[in-house]
Amino acid sequence: MNGGVPLVKNICCIGAGYVGGPTMAVIAAKCPEITINVVDVNQKRVSDWNSEDLANLPIYEPGLSEIIEIARNRNLFFSNEIAKKISEADMVFISVNTPTKTKGLGAGLASDLRWVESCARQVAEFAKERTIVVEKSTLPVRTAQVIKSILDSSTSKIDQDKKIKSFSVLSNPEFLSEGTAIDDLEFPDRVLIGGEDKLAIEALTNIYLNWVPKTKIITTNLWSSELSKLIANAFLAQRVSSINSVSAICEATGADVREVADAVGMDSRIGRNFLNTGPGFGGSCFKKDILNLVYICKYLGLEEVANYWEKVVEINTWQKKRISQKIVQNLFGTVAGKKIALLGYAFKANTNDTRETPAKTIAEDLIEEGAILAIHDPKVDVVNIQNDLGPEYKGIDYYQVNNGVWSYYDVIEEAVKGADAIIILTDWDIYRRINWDKITSLMRYPAWIFDTRLVINKENLNNNNLNLWQLGTTN
Ligand code: UDX
Ligand code: UDX
């Protein structure tokens, strides 16, 4: 203790996912004097985090394996000893998933808090004398109240050393973006800490001060912190939907969405970030968080506000649909029996994550139309694609679904060979470097490229027989 501020020596993080894993790895690397235990109910995930071969870590994130190599088994440990590690901790991070509810009250909109609640119950049962509980997961506003009620009504109010337990709840939302998570954690725009207990806030602040300048650490009340995270994601998603709506206007008028984004983005009040058009936003957060915001607004009787934010998700759904339709229309109204190379399945570049990926929706649409999809992605595990598209195995890596078929290729050339069309759905760097003249010579003609990420520089295409459609342009 330092003037009453608890000195954190032992952290337990519940949830070894895309947020918990990288966040704890960076804290461990920056604070070698703190022991960090990341616990998870999923045994396979835990053993993947402990894998000798760093290529087998459950998450692909640039720079992550280097940090794991330094900190793992020094002061960073992965296990499924949830009760034990909670009981040893001064501070517990809750970093479990909070998906949209599929059943019951608020189904389709509200976040499912069952795992957060069960974490709170575990902490209530196993924690020792004084524990700071930190919400890392993105949560609906006022969830801290739920956590606090569970902790305070704990039946076992005495810990194993016969000391009275006490808890403080803080909100410390994560703003990391997949693909740049390590950079975002090492050099955050800001660290946000919400809470009522000043000493607990200071204890958490002291951890971040090991590498984050004080001016970037802001403290607010609990509800502002919880709401800020939802609003940050809503604003980011809104920008993507805004530029995607503009992409359709550009196609209809001859304007070029890149030029419009540059011109508009040079206004310092607007800025150029997050103005890249694409096949729609994916990832585990944007849709879930906006739907949750919509749910909260409806609950509060703010119908107009709910409708406003709901439109952001509607435009996103529409963008994916209109891309599928463009492809079918341009391929003479039918893709049945046609081979289509789908380049990129991850929801964005530099991640193996496929949650809410636009590629799933577009692949499903084309399969429904009877296409033969040849999917390529440099990092996505084929098992995730199987989980999404649902296979009936047809031999030699072919899967029949509805009318269509899909298969998975490691080599771009193999995916493209004999294809009538290529669709680029993820902005992987390797797709920017493709020699298009060479690759397209492998296709069946008339051939099309549908570039939804604007990775192709038209000037480099010398193949006059090729049809190029680029989102938000008249190419
Ligand atoms: C994150 C955030 O924490 C969430 O709030 C955000 O809205 C979505 O992204 P993420 O780390 O991406 O979640 O989720 P995921 O990769 O699914 O990891 C969650 C982990 O928690 C899983 O490994 C799961 O096994 C684990 N878990 C879940 C537990 O250990 N205990 C539980 O009770 C529930
Ligand atoms: C997001 C937030 O950025 C992060 O702060 C939060 O903690 C979690 O959610 P993430 O989902 O990992 O992070 O990725 P992000 O880079 O925000 O991209 C989300 C989606 O928007 C991707 O599908 C991406 O391709 C798309 N996008 C992003 C665009 O289509 N255009 C853009 O200009 C930016």
Coordinates of N, CA and C and ligand atoms in Angstrom, one line a residue, residues 19 138 173-180 184 190 229 232-233 236-237 239-240 243-244 272-286 289 346-349 351 353 356-358 425 427 453, ligand 2:
V19 N -9.1 -10.2 -26.8 CA -8.8 -9.1 -26.0 C -7.9 -9.5 -24.8
T138 N -16.5 -5.3 -23.4 CA -17.5 -4.2 -23.7 C -18.8 -4.6 -23.1
P173 N -12.4 -0.1 -20.5 CA -12.6 -0.7 -21.8 C -11.4 -0.8 -22.7
E174 N -11.4 -1.8 -23.6 CA -10.3 -2.0 -24.5 C -10.6 -1.4 -25.8
F175 N -9.6 -0.6 -26.4 CA -9.9 0.0 -27.7 C -9.0 -0.6 -28.7
L176 N -8.4 -1.7 -28.4 CA -7.5 -2.3 -29.4 C -8.2 -2.8 -30.7
S177 N -7.5 -2.7 -31.8 CA -8.1 -3.1 -33.0 C -7.3 -4.3 -33.5
E178 N -8.0 -5.3 -33.9 CA -7.3 -6.5 -34.3 C -6.4 -6.3 -35.5
G179 N -5.3 -6.9 -35.5 CA -4.3 -6.7 -36.6 C -3.3 -5.7 -36.2
T180 N -3.7 -4.7 -35.3 CA -2.7 -3.7 -34.8 C -2.8 -3.7 -33.3
D184 N -1.5 -0.9 -30.6 CA -2.6 -0.1 -30.0 C -2.4 -0.2 -28.4
R190 N -5.6 6.6 -25.8 CA -5.9 6.9 -24.4 C -6.2 5.6 -23.7
K229 N -17.2 3.5 -24.4 CA -16.7 2.4 -25.3 C -17.8 2.0 -26.4
A232 N -17.7 4.9 -28.9 CA -16.6 4.9 -29.8 C -16.8 3.9 -30.9
N233 N -17.2 2.7 -30.6 CA -17.5 1.7 -31.6 C -18.6 2.2 -32.6
L236 N -17.2 4.8 -35.0 CA -16.3 4.2 -36.0 C -17.2 3.5 -37.0
A237 N -18.1 2.7 -36.6 CA -19.0 1.9 -37.5 C -19.8 2.9 -38.4
R239 N -18.9 5.8 -39.4 CA -18.1 6.3 -40.5 C -18.0 5.3 -41.7
V240 N -17.9 4.0 -41.3 CA -17.7 3.0 -42.4 C -19.1 3.0 -43.1
I243 N -19.3 6.1 -45.5 CA -18.5 6.0 -46.7 C -19.1 4.9 -47.6
N244 N -19.6 3.9 -47.1 CA -20.2 2.8 -47.9 C -21.4 3.3 -48.6
R272 N -9.1 11.7 -42.2 CA -9.2 10.7 -43.3 C -9.4 9.2 -42.8
N273 N -9.1 9.0 -41.4 CA -9.2 7.6 -40.9 C -10.6 7.1 -41.0
F274 N -10.7 5.8 -41.2 CA -12.0 5.1 -41.2 C -12.9 5.6 -42.3
L275 N -12.3 6.1 -43.4 CA -13.1 6.5 -44.6 C -12.8 5.6 -45.8
N276 N -12.4 4.4 -45.5 CA -12.1 3.5 -46.7 C -13.4 2.6 -46.9
T277 N -13.9 2.7 -48.1 CA -15.1 1.9 -48.4 C -14.7 0.4 -48.5
G278 N -15.6 -0.4 -48.3 CA -15.4 -1.9 -48.3 C -16.7 -2.6 -48.3
P279 N -16.6 -4.0 -48.2 CA -17.8 -4.8 -48.2 C -18.6 -4.8 -47.0
G280 N -18.3 -3.8 -46.1 CA -19.1 -3.8 -44.8 C -18.2 -4.1 -43.7
F281 N -18.5 -3.5 -42.5 CA -17.7 -3.8 -41.3 C -18.0 -5.2 -40.8
G282 N -17.0 -5.9 -40.3 CA -17.2 -7.1 -39.6 C -16.5 -7.0 -38.3
G283 N -16.2 -8.2 -37.7 CA -15.5 -8.2 -36.4 C -16.6 -8.4 -35.3
S284 N -16.1 -8.8 -34.1 CA -17.0 -9.2 -33.1 C -17.7 -8.0 -32.4
C285 N -17.2 -6.8 -32.7 CA -17.7 -5.7 -31.8 C -18.8 -4.8 -32.4
F286 N -18.5 -4.3 -33.7 CA -19.3 -3.2 -34.1 C -20.8 -3.5 -34.1
D289 N -22.2 -4.2 -30.6 CA -22.3 -3.0 -29.7 C -23.3 -2.0 -30.2
A346 N -11.0 -13.4 -43.9 CA -10.9 -12.7 -42.6 C -11.7 -11.4 -42.7
F347 N -12.2 -10.9 -41.5 CA -13.1 -9.6 -41.6 C -12.3 -8.4 -42.0
K348 N -10.9 -8.5 -41.8 CA -10.0 -7.4 -42.2 C -8.6 -8.0 -42.3
A349 N -7.7 -7.3 -42.8 CA -6.3 -7.8 -42.9 C -5.6 -8.0 -41.6
T351 N -5.4 -10.4 -39.5 CA -6.0 -11.2 -38.4 C -6.6 -12.5 -39.0
D353 N -9.3 -13.7 -37.6 CA -10.6 -13.7 -37.1 C -11.6 -13.6 -38.2
E356 N -18.3 -12.3 -37.9 CA -19.1 -11.3 -38.6 C -18.4 -10.8 -39.9
T357 N -17.6 -11.7 -40.5 CA -16.9 -11.3 -41.7 C -17.9 -11.1 -42.9
P358 N -17.8 -10.0 -43.6 CA -18.7 -9.9 -44.8 C -18.5 -11.0 -45.8
L425 N -12.1 -9.6 -51.0 CA -12.9 -9.2 -49.9 C -12.1 -8.7 -48.7
D427 N -8.4 -6.8 -47.3 CA -7.4 -6.0 -47.8 C -6.0 -6.5 -47.4
R453 N -12.1 -3.9 -52.1 CA -11.2 -3.2 -51.1 C -10.3 -2.2 -51.8
Ligands
UDX2 C1 -12.9 -2.3 -33.5 C2 -12.5 -1.0 -32.9 O1 -11.7 -0.3 -33.9 C3 -11.7 -1.1 -31.6 O2 -11.3 0.1 -31.1 C4 -12.6 -1.9 -30.7 O3 -11.9 -2.1 -29.4 C5 -13.0 -3.2 -31.3 O4 -13.7 -3.0 -32.5 P1 -11.8 -4.2 -34.9 O5 -13.1 -4.8 -35.0 O6 -10.7 -5.1 -34.5 O7 -11.7 -3.0 -33.8 O8 -11.3 -3.6 -36.3 P2 -11.5 -2.2 -37.0 O9 -10.2 -1.9 -37.6 O10 -12.2 -1.2 -36.2 O11 -12.4 -2.6 -38.3 C6 -13.7 -3.0 -38.2 C7 -14.3 -3.3 -39.5 O12 -14.5 -2.1 -40.3 C8 -13.5 -4.2 -40.4 O13 -14.3 -5.1 -41.1 C9 -12.8 -3.3 -41.4 O14 -12.5 -3.8 -42.6 C10 -13.9 -2.2 -41.5 N1 -13.4 -0.9 -42.0 C11 -12.6 -0.2 -41.1 C12 -13.7 -0.4 -43.2 O15 -14.4 -1.0 -44.0 N2 -13.2 0.8 -43.6 C13 -12.4 1.6 -42.8 O16 -12.0 2.7 -43.2 C14 -12.1 1.0 -41.5

